[in-house]
Coordinates of C-alpha atoms and ligand atoms in Angstrom, one line a residue:
M140 CA 86.7 57.9 -19.5
S141 CA 84.5 55.7 -16.6
H142 CA 80.8 56.0 -17.6
L143 CA 80.3 56.5 -14.1
D144 CA 82.1 59.8 -13.2
P145 CA 79.8 62.4 -12.9
T146 CA 82.3 65.2 -13.5
R147 CA 81.5 63.7 -17.5
L148 CA 78.4 64.5 -17.0
P149 CA 77.6 68.3 -18.9
R150 CA 75.7 69.3 -15.5
W151 CA 78.9 69.0 -13.4
Q152 CA 80.4 71.4 -16.0
T153 CA 77.6 73.9 -15.8
L154 CA 77.1 73.8 -12.0
T155 CA 81.3 74.5 -11.7
E156 CA 80.5 77.4 -13.4
R157 CA 77.8 78.2 -11.4
A158 CA 79.6 78.0 -8.5
K159 CA 82.3 80.5 -9.2
D160 CA 81.0 84.7 -8.1
L161 CA 78.2 83.0 -6.1
P162 CA 76.5 86.1 -4.3
H163 CA 77.1 85.8 -0.3
L164 CA 73.6 83.4 1.4
A165 CA 73.0 86.8 2.9
D166 CA 72.6 88.7 -0.8
L167 CA 70.6 85.4 -2.2
L168 CA 68.2 85.8 0.7
D169 CA 67.0 89.2 0.3
A170 CA 67.0 89.3 -3.3
D171 CA 64.0 87.0 -3.2
P172 CA 61.3 87.1 -0.4
D173 CA 59.9 84.2 -1.5
R174 CA 62.7 81.8 -1.1
F175 CA 61.6 80.2 2.4
D176 CA 58.8 79.3 0.3
R177 CA 60.4 78.4 -2.8
F178 CA 63.1 76.9 -0.9
R179 CA 60.6 74.6 1.4
I180 CA 60.1 70.5 1.4
D181 CA 57.2 68.9 2.8
A182 CA 57.9 64.7 3.9
P183 CA 56.2 62.5 5.7
Q184 CA 56.9 63.7 9.5
M185 CA 58.9 66.5 8.4
R186 CA 59.7 69.7 6.5
L187 CA 63.2 71.1 5.3
D188 CA 63.8 74.4 4.8
L189 CA 67.0 74.0 2.0
S190 CA 66.2 78.5 1.6
R191 CA 69.5 78.6 3.1
Q192 CA 71.8 77.0 0.7
R193 CA 73.8 78.8 -1.1
W194 CA 72.2 78.1 -4.0
D195 CA 68.8 79.5 -6.4
A196 CA 66.7 77.9 -8.1
D197 CA 68.5 77.1 -11.6
I198 CA 71.3 76.1 -9.2
R199 CA 68.8 73.6 -7.8
G200 CA 66.9 72.8 -11.3
Q201 CA 70.8 71.8 -12.4
L202 CA 72.0 69.4 -9.7
V203 CA 68.4 68.0 -10.1
A204 CA 69.2 67.8 -13.9
L205 CA 72.8 66.3 -13.2
A206 CA 70.3 63.7 -10.6
E207 CA 68.3 62.6 -13.6
D208 CA 71.7 62.5 -15.6
A209 CA 73.4 60.0 -13.7
G210 CA 70.2 58.0 -13.3
I211 CA 68.7 58.4 -10.2
D212 CA 65.1 58.6 -11.3
A213 CA 65.3 54.9 -12.4
T214 CA 67.7 53.7 -9.5
R215 CA 65.7 54.8 -7.0
K216 CA 62.9 52.5 -8.1
T217 CA 65.4 49.6 -8.2
L218 CA 66.3 50.1 -4.6
F219 CA 62.3 48.3 -3.6
K220 CA 63.1 45.5 -6.3
A221 CA 65.5 42.5 -6.7
N222 CA 68.3 44.5 -7.6
T223 CA 72.8 43.9 -7.8
F224 CA 73.5 47.0 -6.1
N225 CA 76.3 45.5 -4.1
P226 CA 78.4 43.7 -6.2
T227 CA 81.7 43.4 -5.1
E228 CA 79.9 41.5 -2.1
G229 CA 77.7 39.7 -4.4
R230 CA 74.4 41.3 -2.5
A231 CA 71.6 42.7 -3.3
V232 CA 70.7 45.9 -1.1
L233 CA 66.9 46.4 -0.3
H234 CA 66.8 47.8 3.5
T235 CA 63.4 49.0 2.0
A236 CA 62.1 45.3 2.1
L237 CA 62.7 45.4 5.9
R238 CA 59.3 47.6 5.9
A239 CA 57.4 47.1 3.0
S240 CA 53.8 45.8 3.8
V241 CA 53.2 42.6 3.8
E242 CA 51.5 42.4 0.1
G243 CA 54.0 43.2 -1.4
S244 CA 56.9 40.3 -2.6
I245 CA 60.4 40.9 -3.7
D246 CA 62.2 37.5 -5.1
V247 CA 65.9 37.3 -3.8
D248 CA 67.8 33.5 -4.7
G249 CA 64.1 32.1 -4.8
T250 CA 62.7 33.5 -1.7
D251 CA 60.0 36.0 -0.8
A252 CA 62.2 38.7 1.1
V253 CA 59.1 40.3 2.1
A254 CA 57.7 37.2 3.7
A255 CA 60.8 36.6 5.5
V256 CA 60.9 39.6 6.8
H257 CA 57.1 39.3 8.0
A258 CA 57.4 35.6 9.5
A259 CA 60.8 37.2 11.5
L260 CA 58.6 40.7 12.7
D261 CA 56.4 37.8 14.3
R262 CA 58.7 35.5 15.9
M263 CA 60.5 39.2 17.0
R264 CA 57.0 40.4 18.6
T265 CA 56.4 37.3 20.0
L266 CA 59.7 37.2 21.8
A267 CA 59.5 41.1 22.4
D268 CA 56.5 40.6 24.4
A269 CA 57.6 37.3 26.3
V270 CA 59.8 39.5 28.0
R271 CA 58.1 42.5 28.5
D272 CA 54.8 40.5 30.1
G273 CA 57.3 38.1 32.0
T274 CA 56.4 35.2 30.4
W275 CA 60.3 34.6 29.8
R276 CA 61.7 33.4 32.4
G277 CA 65.4 33.4 33.6
A278 CA 67.4 30.7 35.2
T279 CA 65.8 30.9 38.6
G280 CA 61.9 31.3 37.4
K281 CA 62.2 35.2 37.4
A282 CA 60.9 37.6 35.3
I283 CA 64.1 39.6 33.0
R284 CA 64.7 42.7 34.5
D285 CA 67.4 43.8 32.6
V286 CA 68.1 43.3 28.2
V287 CA 71.6 43.5 27.2
N288 CA 72.8 44.4 23.5
I289 CA 75.6 42.9 22.6
G290 CA 76.9 44.6 19.0
I291 CA 79.1 46.8 17.9
G292 CA 78.3 49.4 14.2
G293 CA 74.9 48.9 12.5
S294 CA 74.1 46.1 15.2
F295 CA 74.7 48.9 18.2
L296 CA 74.3 52.4 16.4
G297 CA 70.4 52.6 15.4
P298 CA 69.0 50.7 18.2
A299 CA 70.7 53.1 20.3
M300 CA 69.8 55.9 18.6
V301 CA 66.5 55.1 18.9
S302 CA 66.1 54.1 22.4
A303 CA 67.9 56.8 23.6
A304 CA 65.3 59.0 21.0
L305 CA 62.3 57.4 22.7
G306 CA 63.2 58.0 26.0
D307 CA 63.1 55.4 29.3
S308 CA 62.2 52.3 28.7
D309 CA 58.8 51.1 29.8
R310 CA 59.3 47.7 31.0
P311 CA 62.9 46.0 31.0
N312 CA 65.8 48.2 31.0
V313 CA 67.9 48.4 27.9
H314 CA 71.7 48.4 27.8
F315 CA 74.8 48.6 25.1
L316 CA 77.6 46.6 25.2
A317 CA 79.7 47.7 22.2
N318 CA 82.8 48.2 23.0
I319 CA 85.6 46.2 23.4
D320 CA 87.5 48.1 25.7
G321 CA 86.4 46.1 29.3
M322 CA 85.6 49.1 31.2
E323 CA 81.9 49.0 29.7
A324 CA 81.5 45.2 31.0
A325 CA 83.5 46.3 34.4
R326 CA 80.8 49.0 34.7
L327 CA 77.5 47.8 33.2
L328 CA 78.0 44.3 34.8
P329 CA 77.9 44.8 38.1
A330 CA 74.7 46.7 38.7
L331 CA 72.8 43.6 37.1
D332 CA 71.0 40.5 38.4
P333 CA 71.9 37.7 36.1
T334 CA 69.5 35.5 36.7
R335 CA 67.4 38.2 35.3
T336 CA 68.9 40.0 32.3
L337 CA 68.6 39.0 28.8
F338 CA 71.6 39.3 26.1
I339 CA 71.3 39.6 23.1
I340 CA 74.1 39.0 20.8
A341 CA 73.4 41.3 17.9
S342 CA 75.9 40.9 14.8
K343 CA 75.0 39.9 11.0
S344 CA 78.2 38.1 10.8
F345 CA 78.4 36.3 14.3
G346 CA 82.3 36.9 13.6
T347 CA 83.0 40.6 15.0
L348 CA 85.6 41.0 17.5
E349 CA 84.1 42.8 19.6
T350 CA 80.7 41.4 19.9
R351 CA 82.2 38.0 20.0
T352 CA 84.9 39.1 23.0
N353 CA 82.0 41.0 24.9
A354 CA 79.7 38.0 24.6
L355 CA 82.0 35.5 25.9
T356 CA 83.1 37.4 28.6
V357 CA 78.9 37.6 29.6
R358 CA 79.0 33.9 29.2
S359 CA 81.6 33.5 31.9
W360 CA 80.2 35.9 33.8
L361 CA 76.8 34.1 34.1
L362 CA 78.7 30.6 34.6
E363 CA 80.5 32.3 37.8
R364 CA 78.0 33.6 39.1
G365 CA 75.6 29.7 39.0
V366 CA 73.8 30.0 36.1
A367 CA 74.1 26.4 34.8
P368 CA 75.3 25.9 31.1
A369 CA 71.9 23.9 30.4
E370 CA 69.7 27.3 31.3
L371 CA 72.2 29.8 29.7
R372 CA 69.7 29.6 26.8
K373 CA 67.5 31.5 29.1
H374 CA 69.8 34.2 28.8
F375 CA 70.9 34.8 25.4
V376 CA 69.1 35.0 22.0
A377 CA 71.1 36.0 19.2
I378 CA 70.4 38.0 15.9
S379 CA 71.9 36.7 12.8
T380 CA 73.0 35.7 9.8
N381 CA 75.3 33.0 10.6
I382 CA 73.2 30.6 12.2
A383 CA 76.3 28.1 12.4
A384 CA 78.0 30.5 14.7
A385 CA 75.2 31.2 17.2
A386 CA 74.5 27.5 17.2
E387 CA 78.5 27.0 17.6
F388 CA 77.9 29.6 20.2
G389 CA 75.3 27.1 22.2
L390 CA 72.2 29.1 21.2
P391 CA 69.5 26.8 19.6
E392 CA 67.8 27.7 16.6
E393 CA 64.5 28.8 18.6
N394 CA 67.0 31.6 20.4
L395 CA 68.1 32.9 16.8
L396 CA 66.2 35.7 14.8
P397 CA 67.3 36.0 11.3
L398 CA 68.2 39.1 9.4
W399 CA 70.2 38.8 5.9
D400 CA 72.4 38.9 3.4
W401 CA 70.7 41.8 1.6
V402 CA 70.6 44.5 4.7
G403 CA 73.6 46.3 5.4
G404 CA 74.6 46.5 9.1
R405 CA 74.8 50.5 9.0
Y406 CA 70.5 50.0 7.2
S407 CA 69.6 47.3 9.6
V408 CA 67.8 49.1 12.7
T409 CA 64.8 48.5 11.1
S410 CA 64.9 44.6 10.5
T411 CA 65.2 42.5 13.8
I412 CA 68.3 44.3 15.2
G413 CA 66.0 46.5 16.5
L414 CA 64.9 43.9 19.1
P415 CA 65.8 46.6 21.4
I416 CA 63.4 49.2 20.6
A417 CA 60.4 46.2 20.4
I418 CA 61.9 45.0 24.0
G419 CA 62.1 49.0 25.4
H420 CA 59.3 50.3 24.2
G421 CA 56.9 47.9 22.8
F422 CA 56.4 45.8 19.9
A423 CA 54.2 48.7 18.8
A424 CA 56.5 51.3 18.8
F425 CA 58.8 49.4 16.6
E426 CA 55.8 48.7 14.0
R427 CA 55.5 52.2 14.2
L428 CA 59.3 52.9 13.5
L429 CA 58.5 50.7 10.3
A430 CA 55.4 52.8 9.5
G431 CA 57.3 56.0 9.3
A432 CA 60.6 54.3 7.6
R433 CA 57.7 53.4 5.1
A434 CA 55.8 56.4 4.2
M435 CA 59.4 58.2 3.8
D436 CA 60.4 55.2 1.4
E437 CA 57.5 55.8 -0.8
H438 CA 57.8 59.9 -0.8
F439 CA 61.2 58.8 -1.9
R440 CA 60.1 56.6 -4.6
D441 CA 57.1 58.4 -6.0
A442 CA 58.0 62.3 -5.5
P443 CA 59.3 64.0 -8.2
L444 CA 62.8 64.6 -8.1
A445 CA 62.8 68.7 -7.6
A446 CA 59.8 67.9 -4.5
N447 CA 62.0 65.2 -3.3
A448 CA 63.3 65.6 0.4
P449 CA 66.3 63.0 0.1
V450 CA 67.0 63.5 -3.4
L451 CA 67.7 67.6 -2.2
L452 CA 69.1 67.2 0.8
A453 CA 71.6 64.8 -0.8
L454 CA 71.9 67.3 -3.7
A455 CA 72.5 70.4 -1.5
E456 CA 75.1 68.7 0.5
L457 CA 76.8 67.2 -2.9
W458 CA 76.9 71.2 -4.0
N459 CA 78.2 72.6 -0.7
Q460 CA 80.8 69.6 -0.7
N461 CA 81.8 68.9 -4.5
F462 CA 81.4 72.7 -5.7
L463 CA 81.1 75.1 -3.3
G464 CA 84.4 73.3 -1.2
T465 CA 83.0 72.6 2.1
E466 CA 85.1 70.2 4.3
S467 CA 82.4 69.2 7.1
H468 CA 79.0 68.6 7.5
A469 CA 77.6 69.3 11.3
V470 CA 74.6 67.2 12.5
L471 CA 73.4 69.8 15.3
P472 CA 69.8 68.4 16.7
Y473 CA 68.6 70.8 18.6
A474 CA 66.9 67.9 21.0
T475 CA 69.0 66.1 23.5
A476 CA 66.8 62.8 22.6
L477 CA 68.7 62.8 19.5
D478 CA 72.1 62.9 21.3
L479 CA 73.2 59.8 19.6
L480 CA 71.9 60.5 16.0
P481 CA 75.7 62.2 14.7
D482 CA 77.2 59.2 15.8
Y483 CA 74.2 56.9 14.3
L484 CA 74.8 58.8 10.6
Q485 CA 78.5 58.8 10.8
Q486 CA 78.4 55.5 10.3
L487 CA 75.7 55.8 7.8
E488 CA 77.0 58.3 6.1
M489 CA 81.1 57.9 6.4
E490 CA 81.1 53.6 6.1
S491 CA 78.8 54.2 3.1
N492 CA 80.4 56.4 0.9
G493 CA 84.0 56.9 1.9
K494 CA 85.3 55.5 -1.3
S495 CA 87.9 56.3 -3.8
V496 CA 87.3 53.9 -6.6
R497 CA 83.9 53.7 -8.8
R498 CA 81.6 50.6 -9.0
D499 CA 83.7 49.5 -12.0
G500 CA 87.2 50.1 -10.0
S501 CA 88.1 53.5 -11.6
P502 CA 89.2 56.1 -9.0
V503 CA 87.3 58.7 -8.1
T504 CA 87.8 62.1 -9.2
T505 CA 85.8 64.1 -6.9
R506 CA 85.8 64.2 -3.3
T507 CA 83.5 61.2 -2.4
G508 CA 81.7 60.4 1.2
T509 CA 80.9 63.4 4.0
I510 CA 83.4 64.3 7.1
L511 CA 79.9 64.1 9.1
W512 CA 80.6 65.2 13.0
G513 CA 78.1 66.8 15.4
N514 CA 76.3 67.4 18.7
V515 CA 73.0 68.1 20.4
G516 CA 72.5 72.0 20.4
T517 CA 73.1 74.6 23.1
N518 CA 75.5 72.3 24.0
G519 CA 77.9 73.3 20.9
Q520 CA 77.1 77.0 20.8
H521 CA 78.9 76.9 24.4
A522 CA 82.2 74.9 23.0
Y523 CA 82.7 74.5 19.2
H524 CA 80.5 76.8 17.4
Q525 CA 83.0 80.0 17.9
L526 CA 85.2 77.8 15.7
L527 CA 82.1 77.7 13.0
H528 CA 81.1 81.6 13.1
Q529 CA 84.5 82.9 13.2
G530 CA 87.1 80.0 12.2
T531 CA 88.3 79.6 8.7
A532 CA 87.1 75.7 7.7
P533 CA 84.4 75.6 5.5
F534 CA 81.4 73.7 6.3
S535 CA 77.6 73.1 5.7
A536 CA 75.3 72.4 9.1
Q537 CA 71.9 70.5 9.2
F538 CA 69.9 71.8 12.2
I539 CA 67.0 69.7 13.3
L540 CA 64.6 70.7 15.6
P541 CA 61.2 68.5 16.9
Q542 CA 58.1 70.9 16.8
A543 CA 56.4 69.1 19.6
A544 CA 58.7 69.1 22.7
G545 CA 57.8 66.1 24.1
H546 CA 57.7 66.8 27.4
H547 CA 56.1 69.5 29.6
F548 CA 58.3 72.8 30.0
D549 CA 57.1 74.6 27.1
H550 CA 59.2 77.7 27.5
H551 CA 62.2 75.9 27.5
H552 CA 60.9 74.7 24.2
D553 CA 60.6 78.1 22.9
W554 CA 64.5 79.0 24.0
L555 CA 65.6 76.0 22.1
A556 CA 63.8 76.7 19.3
A557 CA 64.7 80.4 19.7
H558 CA 68.8 79.6 19.9
C559 CA 68.3 76.9 16.8
F560 CA 66.9 79.4 14.4
A561 CA 69.5 81.9 15.9
Q562 CA 72.4 80.1 14.7
A563 CA 71.0 79.4 11.4
E564 CA 70.8 82.7 10.9
V565 CA 73.9 83.8 11.6
F566 CA 75.6 80.8 9.8
A567 CA 73.9 82.6 6.8
R568 CA 74.3 85.9 7.3
G569 CA 77.5 86.5 9.8
R570 CA 78.0 90.2 10.3
S571 CA 79.9 92.4 9.0
A572 CA 82.9 94.6 10.2
A573 CA 81.5 97.5 9.0
D574 CA 77.8 96.8 11.3
V575 CA 80.1 95.9 14.0
Q576 CA 81.8 99.3 14.5
A577 CA 78.6 101.0 13.5
E578 CA 76.7 99.5 16.2
L579 CA 79.7 100.4 19.0
E580 CA 79.7 103.8 18.0
A581 CA 76.7 103.9 18.2
S582 CA 76.3 102.4 22.1
G583 CA 79.1 105.0 22.4
M584 CA 82.6 103.6 21.5
N585 CA 85.6 106.3 20.0
P586 CA 85.6 105.5 16.6
Q587 CA 89.1 104.5 17.2
A588 CA 88.5 102.0 19.6
A589 CA 85.2 100.6 17.6
A590 CA 87.5 100.0 14.3
A591 CA 89.8 98.3 16.4
A592 CA 87.5 96.1 18.0
A593 CA 85.3 95.2 14.6
P594 CA 87.4 93.1 12.8
H595 CA 87.5 90.2 15.9
R596 CA 83.4 90.9 16.4
A597 CA 83.0 90.1 12.9
M598 CA 81.6 86.6 11.2
A599 CA 82.2 86.3 7.7
G600 CA 78.7 84.3 7.6
N601 CA 78.0 82.4 4.4
H602 CA 77.5 79.1 5.5
P603 CA 74.8 76.6 4.1
S604 CA 72.3 74.9 6.1
T605 CA 69.2 73.1 6.0
M606 CA 67.0 73.7 8.9
L607 CA 64.5 70.5 9.6
L608 CA 61.4 70.8 11.8
L609 CA 60.3 67.1 13.1
D610 CA 57.0 66.7 13.7
D611 CA 57.9 64.9 17.1
L612 CA 60.3 62.6 18.8
G613 CA 57.7 59.9 18.3
P614 CA 58.7 56.4 16.6
E615 CA 57.0 57.8 12.7
S616 CA 59.2 60.3 12.9
L617 CA 62.3 58.8 13.8
G618 CA 61.6 56.0 10.9
A619 CA 61.4 58.4 8.6
L620 CA 64.3 60.4 9.9
I621 CA 66.3 57.1 9.3
A622 CA 64.6 56.4 5.8
L623 CA 65.3 59.9 4.5
H624 CA 68.9 59.6 5.5
E625 CA 69.5 56.2 4.2
H626 CA 68.1 57.3 1.0
K627 CA 70.0 60.7 0.7
V628 CA 73.3 58.3 1.2
F629 CA 72.3 56.3 -1.8
V630 CA 71.9 59.3 -3.8
Q631 CA 75.0 60.9 -3.5
G632 CA 76.7 57.1 -3.8
M633 CA 74.8 56.6 -7.7
I634 CA 75.8 59.9 -8.7
W635 CA 79.6 59.5 -7.4
G636 CA 79.6 56.1 -9.6
I637 CA 80.4 54.4 -5.8
N638 CA 79.3 51.6 -4.3
S639 CA 77.8 52.8 -1.0
F640 CA 76.8 49.2 0.3
D641 CA 80.4 47.7 0.9
Q642 CA 83.1 48.6 3.9
W643 CA 86.6 46.8 2.2
G644 CA 88.3 49.6 3.9
V645 CA 87.9 48.4 7.3
E646 CA 89.2 45.1 6.9
L647 CA 92.8 45.3 6.7
G648 CA 92.7 46.8 10.4
K649 CA 90.9 44.0 11.9
V650 CA 93.8 41.5 10.1
L651 CA 96.7 43.7 11.4
G652 CA 95.1 44.1 15.0
T653 CA 95.0 40.2 14.7
T654 CA 98.4 40.5 14.3
I655 CA 99.9 42.3 16.8
H656 CA 97.2 41.1 19.3
D657 CA 99.4 37.7 19.2
A658 CA 102.6 39.4 18.8
L659 CA 101.3 41.1 22.1
T660 CA 100.6 38.8 24.3
D661 CA 102.9 36.1 23.2
A662 CA 106.0 36.0 25.3
G663 CA 108.1 37.0 22.6
G664 CA 106.8 40.2 22.7
G665 CA 106.6 41.4 19.1
A666 CA 109.0 40.4 17.7
G667 CA 107.4 38.8 14.3
V668 CA 106.0 42.6 14.1
A669 CA 107.5 44.4 11.1
D670 CA 106.6 47.6 11.5
T671 CA 109.5 48.8 13.5
T672 CA 106.9 51.6 15.5
T673 CA 104.2 48.8 16.5
R674 CA 107.2 47.2 17.7
A675 CA 108.5 49.9 19.8
L676 CA 105.0 50.3 20.9
I677 CA 104.2 47.1 22.2
A678 CA 107.5 46.7 24.0
L679 CA 106.7 50.2 25.7
F680 CA 102.5 48.8 26.5
R681 CA 103.7 45.6 28.5
S682 CA 106.2 47.6 30.2
R683 CA 103.4 49.2 32.3
S684 CA 102.9 48.6 35.6
G685 CA 99.9 47.0 37.0
Ligands
F6P198 O1 83.4 46.3 10.9 C1 82.6 47.3 10.0 C2 81.1 46.5 10.6 O2 81.3 45.4 9.3 C3 80.2 46.9 10.0 O3 79.7 47.4 9.1 C4 78.9 47.0 10.6 O4 77.9 47.6 11.1 C5 79.6 46.3 11.9 O5 81.2 45.8 11.7 C6 79.1 44.9 13.5 O6 79.4 44.2 11.9 P1 78.6 42.9 12.5 O7 76.6 43.1 12.4 O8 78.5 41.6 11.7 O9 78.8 42.2 14.0

């Protein structure tokens, strides 16, 4: 048996037993009037209510002990030092160094990672300031009005999520070009003045097809619109670990911000990849984002496991998924500004922990990763919440509500909060058919009709959820929210015994995509493709008109 198998830990069996015959969440809530205080966790920039998880103090204690047995106390500290957490890519995992204070130092292969980060931050500040104050000039000497981040996955979702959360950019407009679907470029480019647009090529590898294709399309677009080849450098900067590939694209080194192997793409929003945030909202806002993340890092590193927000969030969802059998996790921000948060967390959680083997190559025997989805409340209430309330698929949810509205329509915010709290209450308690029937009868319906109607209106409840009250939508809060989830993913991955930091699963599709593209575009029309369905699809696709 692999020593990384969590089911060999004695607590796993204890918890399996505890999951049987667990009372309904409504009963758990009613049995303990102090439950809210008992399950409330305060962390930087936020307060978490875990009282609507389907657990009691004993189960929580067992889960914390499980985390201890899995070595979380030591490994969380190692996340702040040189480590070998990503052996299948031969890389350290050090996103915490991205927001470490300048006095720190972490040696990675003879280089101080913290010093490298601070040197890069200085360059990032200079660049962001120059674009914002108009010192950076385009080919015809005009200041930059629009900035387009070309990148995908971690080189897109983090900066896009934070930029959207912070609201309209106060200087250049910031746009994102991610998809290889030409529709994105086709819709974006006509609105831009080539002489006043700066493109950021954000790609850790500088090899991602979507990003390279969009970058080449944009370069042609600039050239076609009269920007001289020698002036292109005034319209491109890049962020990458791959200096050679960026140079090959024609970018001088001074237009290149560094990134490091020890930052995973989905963990990179607090790195130089955050440049669109610094340009759109100012470097000071970016520093505040880092400060919020740092505060959560310190909480994660230092707080006892039993009072540690990322640890308890991780354990609650592990409990839901591995012991109570939830099938998906809904992230429901009650904040339109956080509309991209579910997308961002989808990559963070699903690309990190969607793994079938443990770090030693042995197959996992528990469900890993989480099918995460979601959208802003209250919109979802008028769409898919029907399934959540009366469907049959078990799920858990995370509500996120900023306490400060961030606008002056206060009465809207009260309604928003009220609906957020109402949904969480209904998820937990549901409504029995007997209660519905009694209510209908009390309202004058005859007992037979009431009995017939009741099952259609009853709701099982018993759906666990976390309520996360965020201070506001400011950069510190966003930084803390990001780090909270990064560390949650880390804790779960460590308990499952998997490597949360590689993503080999996405590679085969990329390779096959290239083979199929070659077949699809050559005159043979897919003759070299082995799979008969793919070959038929190529033929059908090529038969399109237009
Ligand atoms: O294909 C997956 C992936 O490698 C992600 O992990 C990454 O965030 C994204 O592609 C973009 O990669 P890059 O920044 O190297 O272009």
